[in-house]
């Protein structure tokens, strides 16, 4: 069938940290009193993560176009940080709920810290782009030009393009008593223009918006580009005939783009959210970026009209919005990129000749399968699981959560096919997924029109669990449940960019628990007792802390004890305090935390036995894995939740216990590689400072975690003889 693609309000470019904004949600979370000796500041910790991404843009050992990509990632991440976290802190101050953070900083102090650190990072970012990346790109024949640098032939072509494609969509807006200062939409790129009437000598101000519907980088020749705003600036006399152009400067505003919907007070959540999305466009400014050449009089006009203070002002050499560098990073220059990588079909999911996708239900009846994306293909594993269920006449019902998916989603297509084939289809669509709300509303309506049962989760909670359930009638007439529980979204595009793990299983108890979870989401049940799942907000925090405390008890009794976890963020104070207690008992704790970490490792008497590392690379580390030694009977869990207030208190999340020994061994192997002393990483010190570790104790370069997994999966794909252990 034809995919029903909903319209998008943002460019369809891959984002390295698509869920970044979700990781910044904990503004309203309760917490303990200030304890800076125990908790690092989460704002500073996020900025540390931002700095790690920036380090990769600065790293000359990284291929050139990948460095450009990391420069773009840094910029888009910082945009979302301001739209969500900075906006939220400013709102708390404005409303008088300025609660001191566990780190001991007040919201005002946090904003001061953010301003200082962000300005420093932006200066580094501009410097590496201007002084390093641009010259290296030029050396490789990739030229980002100013209009004045074009050849005569290039200038002629650009002039023609302006007349035919650009001029018709421009709308210059004057500012005078009859024309009030225009509304400046968030993240739009704008030209501030100062004009003088040739007859009267009177000066005027105008704003010209750079059209977001046109490519930012205009290709004027092979690997030669000029910025669209430069093209427009060069043709301003055509927009303002009879006026002299005195000044032209670019500027950009970032606005509060948070949403506030009181779900208990609205009759129809869908309509309420749509109204709030319209209001989002008019959020107050939280940052103003301008070219450093902007005159003081123009700058003061913008500050006054936008209501922005000097701390929110960022003056940079330009160009602004380096988050738009994706088309440059995507140029077809393989020698300037990471070695090409193509995901492969999991050996257990291939047919006998190794060429086609096997019947997944047959494979799962044999044993569980762990898929590790992007190394294992999403299309031939999780996507195939849903598609085969939709096409299989023996499948009676299909249930799935959808948090984020792609614009042309084969998952949604398969769900629609299943409903049209007469199967019972339940889809839990989370329409409050930040910055994907509009797309999810469109998907919800398309699914409903096809006959799917669509629910929007639970009032007051976001449904973030990644679960799918298939009910199938077996040849003997019995019914059997097949399930998928994962750490990543059902999105084939991000599955090629994000590192995630997922369990495909026909385990009866796991299937029964997932069925109960879906009944809990779609009905009025108060079920919270699961044999193989930890589900937030009911049992997850207590379940994790119980297992941490059990390791501590084992250590005090003289038995072996160890905890290992891999998460995106670790900021929940109750979980951290439990880890401190386990450390005091002598438990060895290793954590890989990609983003924010409020735990202080290695503090004498507090966290001597805790080590925290971070891995940032070509793929976004996104999996959540928890491992407990359990006195020789190891427990391993995977699922959707980070150790944050928002995950544990305000979301429906699911972790599943791994009951298959071979799958436990595979996840243990992933943790072994990530935490090995020969693996490159950043390490967190007790003072809150991160150090990059590229060399081992003998001075040899450490191995790349993701590169190791690429080569390992490639070897397994080439020689899948041991399919059970792969």
XYZ file of C-alpha atoms in Angstrom:
726
model
C 0.000 0.000 0.000
C 1.042 3.627 -0.337
C 2.495 5.240 2.759
C 0.364 8.047 4.145
C 2.989 10.586 5.017
C 1.885 13.377 7.346
C 3.132 16.858 6.595
C 6.174 17.908 8.577
C 6.855 21.315 10.033
C 10.606 20.715 10.301
C 13.215 19.652 7.754
C 13.460 15.884 7.461
C 17.099 15.593 8.483
C 18.473 13.000 10.887
C 19.097 14.285 14.371
C 21.877 12.752 16.436
C 19.938 13.248 19.640
C 16.350 13.216 18.527
C 15.181 12.527 22.085
C 17.428 15.198 23.553
C 14.518 17.459 24.395
C 12.867 14.555 26.207
C 15.988 14.153 28.335
C 15.616 17.751 29.533
C 12.117 17.453 30.980
C 12.699 17.166 34.713
C 11.938 20.789 35.587
C 8.918 20.040 37.726
C 10.386 16.990 39.402
C 10.548 16.825 43.189
C 13.973 16.271 44.664
C 15.913 16.235 47.907
C 17.341 19.332 49.512
C 20.589 20.807 48.219
C 23.508 18.372 48.553
C 26.342 19.546 46.282
C 28.730 17.082 47.935
C 26.599 14.214 46.566
C 25.039 15.512 43.343
C 26.532 17.192 40.305
C 24.458 19.854 38.587
C 22.415 18.421 35.732
C 22.636 21.599 33.634
C 26.430 21.544 33.876
C 26.374 17.830 33.120
C 24.308 18.363 29.961
C 26.735 21.060 28.836
C 29.557 18.572 29.467
C 27.813 16.183 27.067
C 27.516 19.031 24.555
C 31.255 19.602 24.936
C 31.960 15.930 24.158
C 30.085 16.269 20.874
C 32.044 19.455 20.155
C 35.308 17.607 20.876
C 34.484 15.200 18.065
C 34.005 18.161 15.713
C 37.464 19.379 16.801
C 39.145 15.948 16.558
C 41.394 15.841 13.485
C 41.470 12.020 13.595
C 37.749 11.996 12.710
C 37.011 12.073 8.941
C 36.399 15.620 7.719
C 32.730 15.406 6.709
C 31.965 13.540 9.944
C 33.514 16.465 11.823
C 31.163 18.755 9.888
C 28.301 16.481 10.943
C 29.307 16.716 14.613
C 29.464 20.515 14.259
C 25.867 20.433 12.983
C 24.825 18.073 15.787
C 26.310 20.385 18.409
C 24.316 23.326 17.057
C 20.962 21.514 16.857
C 21.459 20.036 20.335
C 22.107 23.483 21.772
C 18.989 24.834 20.038
C 16.821 22.210 21.742
C 18.522 22.802 25.096
C 17.531 26.465 24.953
C 14.012 25.754 23.682
C 13.298 23.364 26.546
C 15.626 23.583 29.515
C 16.578 27.267 29.472
C 12.986 28.205 28.681
C 11.790 26.101 31.602
C 14.220 27.656 34.070
C 13.180 31.138 32.982
C 9.527 30.172 33.398
C 10.171 28.890 36.923
C 11.821 32.154 37.895
C 8.983 34.179 36.343
C 6.318 32.172 38.180
C 8.111 32.255 41.520
C 8.787 28.515 41.874
C 12.571 28.873 41.861
C 13.496 25.769 43.844
C 17.181 25.148 44.575
C 18.538 22.129 42.699
C 20.109 19.136 44.482
C 23.465 20.479 43.289
C 22.892 23.548 45.467
C 22.357 25.988 42.597
C 19.273 28.178 42.321
C 17.570 28.537 38.905
C 19.146 31.985 38.555
C 22.601 30.534 39.276
C 21.921 27.742 36.810
C 21.000 30.273 34.125
C 24.221 32.184 34.838
C 26.195 28.947 34.537
C 24.420 28.070 31.292
C 25.080 31.518 29.835
C 28.772 31.412 30.703
C 29.369 27.834 29.523
C 27.236 28.217 26.393
C 29.041 31.362 25.313
C 32.373 29.568 25.751
C 31.204 26.573 23.728
C 29.711 28.706 20.961
C 33.022 30.537 20.621
C 34.832 27.176 20.323
C 32.250 25.984 17.817
C 32.630 29.042 15.591
C 36.406 28.895 15.867
C 36.663 25.265 14.765
C 34.294 25.896 11.860
C 35.937 29.087 10.638
C 39.608 28.354 11.335
C 39.752 24.597 10.804
C 36.822 23.012 8.989
C 36.349 25.669 6.286
C 40.028 25.655 5.183
C 40.124 21.840 5.204
C 36.936 21.680 3.159
C 38.421 24.093 0.652
C 41.563 21.942 0.440
C 39.275 19.041 -0.520
C 37.557 21.105 -3.210
C 34.437 21.816 -1.121
C 33.965 25.579 -1.071
C 31.447 27.523 1.024
C 31.566 30.901 -0.677
C 30.386 34.440 -0.181
C 28.493 36.015 -3.076
C 31.461 38.282 -3.821
C 33.667 35.207 -4.353
C 31.575 33.784 -7.200
C 32.915 33.658 -10.725
C 31.121 35.648 -13.406
C 29.358 32.539 -14.709
C 28.340 31.450 -11.200
C 27.062 34.926 -10.386
C 24.956 34.912 -13.540
C 23.390 31.556 -12.644
C 22.714 32.693 -9.083
C 21.136 35.924 -10.310
C 18.804 33.915 -12.540
C 17.949 31.582 -9.671
C 17.154 34.556 -7.450
C 14.756 36.008 -10.008
C 13.021 32.689 -10.703
C 12.987 30.890 -7.346
C 13.876 33.226 -4.469
C 12.404 36.651 -5.190
C 8.808 35.354 -5.568
C 8.772 33.919 -2.009
C 10.396 36.851 -0.189
C 8.319 39.180 1.982
C 10.212 42.277 3.159
C 8.623 43.818 6.257
C 9.187 47.471 7.077
C 9.159 48.862 10.621
C 7.590 52.293 11.119
C 4.516 53.770 12.856
C 2.272 52.087 10.301
C 4.172 48.778 10.390
C 4.876 47.445 13.903
C 7.896 45.273 14.555
C 7.094 41.891 12.988
C 6.800 38.613 14.832
C 10.053 36.640 14.508
C 9.403 32.905 14.518
C 11.650 30.618 16.524
C 14.864 29.416 14.825
C 14.089 31.332 11.627
C 17.015 33.035 9.915
C 16.477 36.736 9.235
C 18.145 39.722 7.653
C 18.078 43.005 9.568
C 18.298 45.749 6.937
C 18.904 49.474 7.420
C 17.727 51.588 4.441
C 17.879 55.273 3.477
C 15.388 57.043 1.274
C 17.294 58.588 -1.627
C 14.948 61.573 -1.789
C 14.397 62.461 1.878
C 17.524 60.968 3.439
C 15.350 59.344 6.092
C 16.500 55.973 7.415
C 14.280 52.921 7.823
C 14.560 49.437 9.300
C 13.254 46.308 7.582
C 13.323 42.595 8.215
C 13.615 39.952 5.483
C 13.044 36.334 6.465
C 15.272 33.764 4.739
C 12.734 31.291 3.308
C 13.057 27.930 5.105
C 11.381 26.205 2.136
C 14.506 26.770 0.005
C 17.902 25.067 0.380
C 20.209 27.022 2.679
C 23.282 26.080 0.624
C 22.882 27.034 -3.036
C 25.078 24.884 -5.251
C 26.729 27.037 -7.910
C 29.110 24.380 -9.237
C 30.495 20.971 -8.296
C 31.033 21.121 -4.510
C 30.783 24.941 -4.588
C 28.058 26.555 -2.474
C 26.894 30.027 -1.534
C 24.618 30.772 1.403
C 21.053 31.720 0.544
C 21.163 34.727 2.875
C 24.211 36.023 0.976
C 22.293 35.725 -2.277
C 19.352 37.643 -0.813
C 21.619 40.311 0.687
C 23.263 40.879 -2.698
C 19.858 41.507 -4.280
C 18.312 43.729 -1.609
C 18.227 46.763 -3.952
C 15.701 44.840 -6.042
C 13.522 44.371 -2.956
C 13.803 48.048 -1.955
C 13.891 50.148 -5.141
C 14.505 53.845 -4.520
C 16.326 53.140 -1.257
C 19.996 52.802 -0.416
C 20.981 49.702 1.580
C 23.189 50.910 4.448
C 23.478 47.801 6.652
C 22.637 44.121 6.390
C 23.067 41.639 9.232
C 21.654 38.180 9.973
C 19.972 37.334 13.254
C 18.091 34.411 14.764
C 15.762 34.020 17.752
C 15.228 30.928 19.901
C 11.868 30.726 21.664
C 10.314 28.736 24.474
C 8.790 25.782 22.632
C 7.583 23.817 25.638
C 3.987 22.655 25.773
C 1.605 22.878 28.701
C -1.583 20.835 28.509
C -3.542 20.119 31.684
C -4.847 16.721 30.647
C -7.219 16.322 33.575
C -9.040 19.509 32.560
C -9.654 18.806 28.890
C -12.289 16.647 27.329
C -10.374 15.899 24.139
C -6.606 15.641 24.504
C -6.044 15.588 20.740
C -7.804 18.903 20.141
C -6.241 20.499 23.218
C -2.780 19.546 22.034
C -3.438 20.959 18.556
C -4.443 24.288 20.124
C -1.302 24.299 22.233
C 0.857 23.565 19.178
C -0.492 26.730 17.562
C 0.427 28.705 20.697
C 3.948 27.238 20.734
C 4.906 29.516 17.824
C 4.489 32.534 20.075
C 6.634 31.458 23.020
C 8.848 34.136 24.594
C 12.429 34.512 23.292
C 15.198 32.826 25.293
C 18.188 33.521 23.015
C 19.169 36.043 20.333
C 22.001 35.204 17.925
C 23.428 37.982 15.766
C 26.399 38.512 13.479
C 29.192 40.217 15.383
C 29.336 42.940 12.698
C 25.851 44.181 13.635
C 25.901 47.869 14.583
C 24.952 48.858 18.122
C 21.874 50.774 17.005
C 20.433 47.763 15.181
C 21.341 45.478 18.066
C 19.623 47.741 20.606
C 16.515 47.824 18.418
C 16.355 44.001 18.362
C 17.028 43.680 22.107
C 14.288 46.198 22.868
C 11.650 44.857 20.477
C 12.280 41.206 21.326
C 12.563 41.757 25.077
C 15.933 40.006 25.302
C 18.693 40.870 27.779
C 22.442 40.955 27.236
C 22.993 37.521 28.910
C 20.753 35.957 26.228
C 22.696 37.653 23.411
C 25.178 35.621 21.337
C 27.357 37.624 18.918
C 29.235 35.354 16.504
C 31.236 35.911 13.298
C 28.734 33.975 11.202
C 27.303 32.220 9.483
C 24.545 31.653 12.017
C 22.735 28.325 12.385
C 25.527 25.852 11.762
C 22.936 23.175 12.473
C 22.100 23.529 8.777
C 25.400 21.915 7.755
C 23.786 18.503 7.192
C 23.718 18.799 3.363
C 27.469 19.452 3.393
C 28.115 16.484 5.689
C 25.982 14.320 3.378
C 28.000 15.095 0.235
C 28.972 11.995 -1.737
C 32.628 11.976 -0.717
C 33.158 8.538 0.896
C 36.877 9.131 1.410
C 35.964 11.964 3.832
C 33.566 9.869 5.917
C 33.566 6.901 8.234
C 33.982 3.581 6.476
C 30.672 2.609 4.910
C 28.534 0.438 7.131
C 25.486 -1.574 6.076
C 23.355 -3.335 8.734
C 22.967 -7.059 8.225
C 20.159 -9.501 8.920
C 20.536 -11.255 12.260
C 21.778 -14.821 11.572
C 18.853 -16.340 13.476
C 16.395 -14.472 11.255
C 17.720 -15.710 7.905
C 16.264 -18.584 5.954
C 18.248 -21.734 5.182
C 20.122 -20.243 2.239
C 21.019 -17.111 4.243
C 19.526 -14.751 1.666
C 15.930 -14.068 2.733
C 14.248 -13.188 6.025
C 13.039 -16.338 7.718
C 9.651 -16.852 9.326
C 10.251 -14.926 12.534
C 7.599 -16.795 14.497
C 9.281 -20.115 13.707
C 12.630 -18.694 14.856
C 11.173 -17.381 18.124
C 9.523 -20.687 18.963
C 13.054 -22.099 19.012
C 14.506 -19.424 21.318
C 14.671 -15.706 22.035
C 16.531 -13.345 19.683
C 18.432 -10.228 20.740
C 18.677 -7.574 18.027
C 21.320 -4.889 18.356
C 20.765 -1.878 16.097
C 22.159 -0.464 13.916
C 24.433 -3.503 13.558
C 21.429 -5.816 13.103
C 19.052 -4.537 10.447
C 15.836 -3.036 11.809
C 14.046 -3.712 8.504
C 14.700 -7.460 8.625
C 14.042 -7.871 12.355
C 11.603 -5.597 14.199
C 9.971 -4.182 11.068
C 9.708 -7.684 9.566
C 8.159 -8.922 12.828
C 5.311 -6.407 12.473
C 4.978 -6.867 8.700
C 4.876 -10.660 8.927
C 2.263 -10.394 11.678
C 0.136 -8.130 9.468
C 0.337 -10.556 6.525
C 0.008 -13.842 8.443
C -3.575 -15.225 8.314
C -2.917 -17.044 11.600
C -2.328 -13.778 13.481
C -5.468 -12.632 15.281
C -4.296 -9.492 17.077
C -1.465 -6.969 16.952
C -0.754 -4.373 19.649
C 1.977 -1.743 19.610
C 3.198 1.459 21.224
C 4.273 4.310 18.942
C 6.332 7.148 20.401
C 8.249 8.390 17.374
C 8.301 6.955 13.878
C 9.483 8.065 10.455
C 7.534 10.203 7.979
C 7.032 7.293 5.582
C 6.629 4.643 8.253
C 6.481 1.010 7.105
C 5.448 0.162 10.668
C 2.313 2.305 10.380
C 1.649 0.873 6.917
C 1.804 -2.665 8.337
C -0.560 -1.785 11.197
C -3.027 -0.320 8.699
C -2.708 -3.449 6.517
C -3.402 -5.625 9.561
C -6.547 -3.671 10.456
C -7.795 -3.755 6.870
C -7.259 -7.541 6.877
C -9.662 -7.826 9.801
C -7.167 -8.326 12.618
C -7.653 -6.679 15.998
C -5.123 -3.835 16.054
C -4.460 -1.659 19.094
C -2.005 1.235 18.788
C -0.962 3.346 21.763
C 0.140 6.597 20.115
C 1.930 9.074 22.351
C 0.805 12.377 20.871
C 2.812 14.324 23.461
C 6.229 13.135 22.153
C 8.131 16.420 22.177
C 8.585 18.078 18.761
C 6.835 15.118 17.088
C 3.360 15.997 18.341
C 1.991 17.152 15.003
C 3.262 14.103 13.097
C 1.870 11.746 15.737
C -1.545 13.415 15.586
C -1.589 12.788 11.835
C -0.596 9.158 12.325
C -3.252 8.656 14.997
C -5.959 9.881 12.639
C -4.690 7.742 9.742
C -4.684 4.654 11.962
C -8.186 5.366 13.259
C -9.522 5.814 9.732
C -8.103 2.384 8.802
C -9.978 0.717 11.643
C -7.235 0.490 14.276
C -8.128 0.999 17.923
C -6.061 4.056 18.870
C -5.538 5.235 22.429
C -3.359 8.069 23.664
C -1.936 6.389 26.727
C -2.788 7.444 30.257
C -3.802 10.825 31.629
C -0.850 12.623 33.182
C 1.735 10.179 31.810
C 3.667 9.827 28.579
C 3.781 6.311 27.172
C 7.453 5.829 26.358
C 7.644 2.018 26.569
C 8.766 0.300 23.341
C 6.589 -2.787 23.129
C 4.786 -4.824 20.480
C 2.611 -7.907 20.946
C 1.352 -10.449 18.408
C -1.345 -13.030 19.211
C -1.182 -15.970 16.805
C -3.196 -19.149 16.442
C -0.789 -22.080 16.140
C -1.415 -25.143 13.896
C -2.665 -27.159 16.903
C -5.338 -24.525 17.563
C -3.662 -22.987 20.627
C -2.968 -19.273 20.950
C 0.571 -18.029 21.448
C 1.910 -14.580 22.183
C 5.043 -13.154 20.561
C 6.546 -9.919 21.860
C 9.165 -7.283 21.195
C 10.497 -5.094 24.019
C 13.193 -2.614 23.115
C 15.104 0.525 23.998
C 14.503 2.471 20.766
C 11.608 3.836 18.778
C 9.856 1.981 15.967
C 11.578 4.230 13.469
C 13.552 2.685 10.584
C 15.429 5.939 9.925
C 16.788 6.508 13.418
C 17.429 2.763 13.750
C 20.323 3.331 11.324
C 21.741 6.137 13.484
C 20.933 5.119 17.064
C 22.441 2.246 19.025
C 19.600 0.247 20.581
C 18.822 -3.282 21.714
C 15.578 -5.213 21.604
C 14.282 -8.619 22.675
C 12.137 -10.707 20.330
C 10.557 -13.540 22.297
C 7.828 -16.152 22.457
C 8.347 -16.626 26.213
C 4.897 -17.297 27.687
C 5.410 -15.263 30.846
C 6.866 -12.259 29.016
C 3.960 -12.408 26.554
C 1.430 -12.553 29.382
C 3.049 -9.565 31.104
C 3.135 -7.484 27.914
C -0.544 -8.370 27.300
C -1.398 -7.155 30.826
C 0.551 -3.940 30.183
C -1.437 -3.233 27.008
C -4.693 -3.904 28.869
C -3.514 -1.447 31.515
C -2.849 1.176 28.828
C -6.101 0.727 26.928
C -8.531 0.076 29.770
C -9.202 0.949 33.377
C -7.225 -1.880 34.972
C -4.902 -1.100 37.866
C -2.627 -4.041 37.160
C 0.926 -3.507 38.430
C 2.112 -7.014 39.301
C 4.395 -8.364 36.569
C 6.628 -11.417 36.743
C 9.157 -10.339 34.110
C 8.674 -6.579 33.758
C 9.493 -3.505 35.800
C 6.950 -0.852 34.807
C 7.092 2.858 35.627
C 5.670 4.670 37.414
C 4.486 1.736 39.580
C 7.390 -0.634 40.187
C 10.484 0.470 38.303
C 12.288 2.724 40.768
C 11.578 0.418 43.715
C 12.569 -2.591 41.610
C 15.912 -1.071 40.603
C 16.683 0.115 44.138
C 15.728 -3.309 45.553
C 18.291 -4.947 43.274
C 20.960 -2.381 44.159
C 20.284 -2.977 47.862
C 20.466 -6.745 47.316
C 23.957 -6.365 45.876
C 24.922 -4.265 48.899
C 23.619 -6.969 51.264
C 25.590 -9.617 49.378
C 28.763 -7.530 49.656
C 28.282 -7.019 53.391
C 27.839 -10.796 53.751
C 31.171 -11.373 52.017
C 29.650 -12.632 48.776
C 30.637 -11.368 45.285
C 28.617 -8.325 44.227
C 28.637 -6.114 41.180
C 26.360 -3.706 39.294
C 26.769 -2.556 35.698
C 24.458 -0.253 33.796
C 24.362 1.550 30.473
C 21.944 4.480 30.223
C 21.472 7.828 28.525
C 21.076 9.773 31.765
C 21.582 9.106 35.477
C 20.124 11.916 37.591
C 17.481 10.345 39.875
C 18.628 11.105 43.427
C 17.013 8.044 45.033
C 18.730 5.679 42.634
C 22.037 7.536 43.046
C 21.789 7.396 46.832
C 21.148 3.645 46.633
C 24.286 3.327 44.477
C 26.258 5.310 47.058
C 25.011 2.899 49.750
C 26.079 -0.080 47.658
C 29.495 1.477 47.107
C 29.907 1.953 50.851
C 29.222 -1.773 51.227
C 31.984 -2.538 48.717
C 29.944 -3.240 45.587
C 31.897 -2.663 42.372
C 29.732 -0.422 40.136
C 30.438 0.471 36.515
C 28.199 2.860 34.574
C 28.271 4.009 30.967
C 26.264 7.243 30.789
C 26.037 8.900 27.393
C 24.495 12.192 28.545
C 23.698 13.712 31.932
C 25.103 12.251 35.139
C 24.504 13.763 38.580
C 26.442 11.040 40.435
C 29.906 11.884 41.767
C 32.118 8.811 41.239
C 35.323 8.006 43.087
C 34.676 10.227 46.131
C 36.419 8.708 49.191
C 33.879 7.424 51.682
C 30.979 8.036 49.327
C 31.553 6.394 45.950
C 35.023 4.813 46.051
C 33.965 1.785 44.006
C 31.913 3.592 41.336
C 33.305 4.338 37.890
C 31.389 6.376 35.285
C 32.277 6.513 31.603
C 30.682 8.007 28.508
C 30.824 6.847 24.899
C 29.967 9.297 22.116
C 30.537 8.360 18.495
C 29.136 7.957 14.992
C 25.976 6.311 16.380
C 23.931 7.754 19.234
C 24.344 5.415 22.203
C 20.717 4.932 23.203
C 20.313 1.487 24.800
C 19.478 0.991 28.468
C 20.920 -2.181 30.022
C 21.048 -3.115 33.730
C 23.127 -6.017 35.070
C 23.247 -7.355 38.658
C 25.633 -10.120 39.802
C 23.010 -11.531 42.210
C 25.390 -13.920 43.978
C 26.206 -15.837 40.824
C 22.658 -15.973 39.422
C 22.964 -12.891 37.194
C 20.001 -10.690 36.357
C 20.082 -8.620 33.170
C 17.343 -6.192 32.136
C 16.800 -3.977 29.097
C 14.162 -1.407 28.279
C 13.103 2.134 27.563
C 13.864 3.962 30.807
C 16.694 6.181 31.963
C 17.270 6.870 35.639
C 15.484 10.216 35.687
C 12.425 11.620 37.454
C 10.552 11.962 34.191
C 11.075 8.271 33.331
C 10.376 6.865 36.768
C 7.505 9.148 37.835
C 5.794 10.654 34.789
C 6.035 8.014 32.085
C 4.914 4.530 31.301
C 8.209 2.685 30.840
C 9.035 -1.003 30.666
C 12.161 -2.995 31.478
C 12.152 -6.722 30.724
C 14.201 -9.350 32.515
C 16.303 -11.463 30.141
C 15.440 -15.078 30.881
C 17.330 -16.641 27.949
C 20.920 -17.467 28.982
C 22.354 -16.906 25.494
C 20.772 -13.446 25.255
C 22.080 -12.596 28.748
C 25.538 -13.577 27.555
C 25.268 -11.336 24.498
C 24.256 -8.306 26.567
C 27.008 -9.072 29.075
C 29.469 -9.097 26.187
C 28.268 -5.633 25.081
C 28.863 -4.313 28.612
C 32.272 -6.030 28.742
C 33.425 -4.191 25.608
C 31.990 -0.833 26.689
C 33.643 -0.999 30.112
C 36.974 -2.535 29.102
C 40.095 -0.536 29.917
C 41.152 -0.767 26.275
C 37.975 0.967 25.005
C 38.133 4.686 24.182
C 35.780 6.797 26.282
C 35.406 9.820 28.493
C 35.719 9.229 32.255
C 34.042 11.292 34.989
C 36.104 12.404 37.960
C 34.918 13.119 41.522
C 35.196 16.858 40.809
C 32.644 16.587 37.991
C 35.240 16.978 35.231
C 35.279 14.628 32.235
C 38.580 13.389 30.789
C 38.906 11.837 27.352
C 40.796 8.529 27.414
C 42.282 7.726 23.997
C 45.407 5.813 25.102
C 45.697 2.820 27.423
C 48.164 2.466 30.311
C 50.897 1.341 27.886
C 50.405 4.270 25.524
C 48.546 2.345 22.828
C 45.484 3.843 21.201
C 42.297 2.464 22.725
C 39.794 0.653 20.527
C 36.590 2.240 19.308
C 33.509 0.638 20.926
C 31.266 1.043 17.913
C 33.994 0.036 15.467
C 34.550 -3.145 17.458
C 30.858 -4.029 17.237
C 30.753 -3.260 13.492
C 33.605 -5.673 12.809
C 32.207 -8.314 15.149
C 28.778 -8.259 13.517
C 30.361 -8.297 10.061
C 32.297 -11.423 11.011
C 29.158 -13.092 12.351
C 27.293 -12.196 9.196
C 30.017 -13.725 7.026
C 30.219 -16.926 9.108
C 26.869 -17.569 10.804
C 27.671 -21.167 11.755
C 26.924 -20.641 15.429
C 23.528 -19.023 14.914
C 22.294 -19.796 18.426
C 25.105 -17.826 20.087
C 25.266 -14.973 17.608
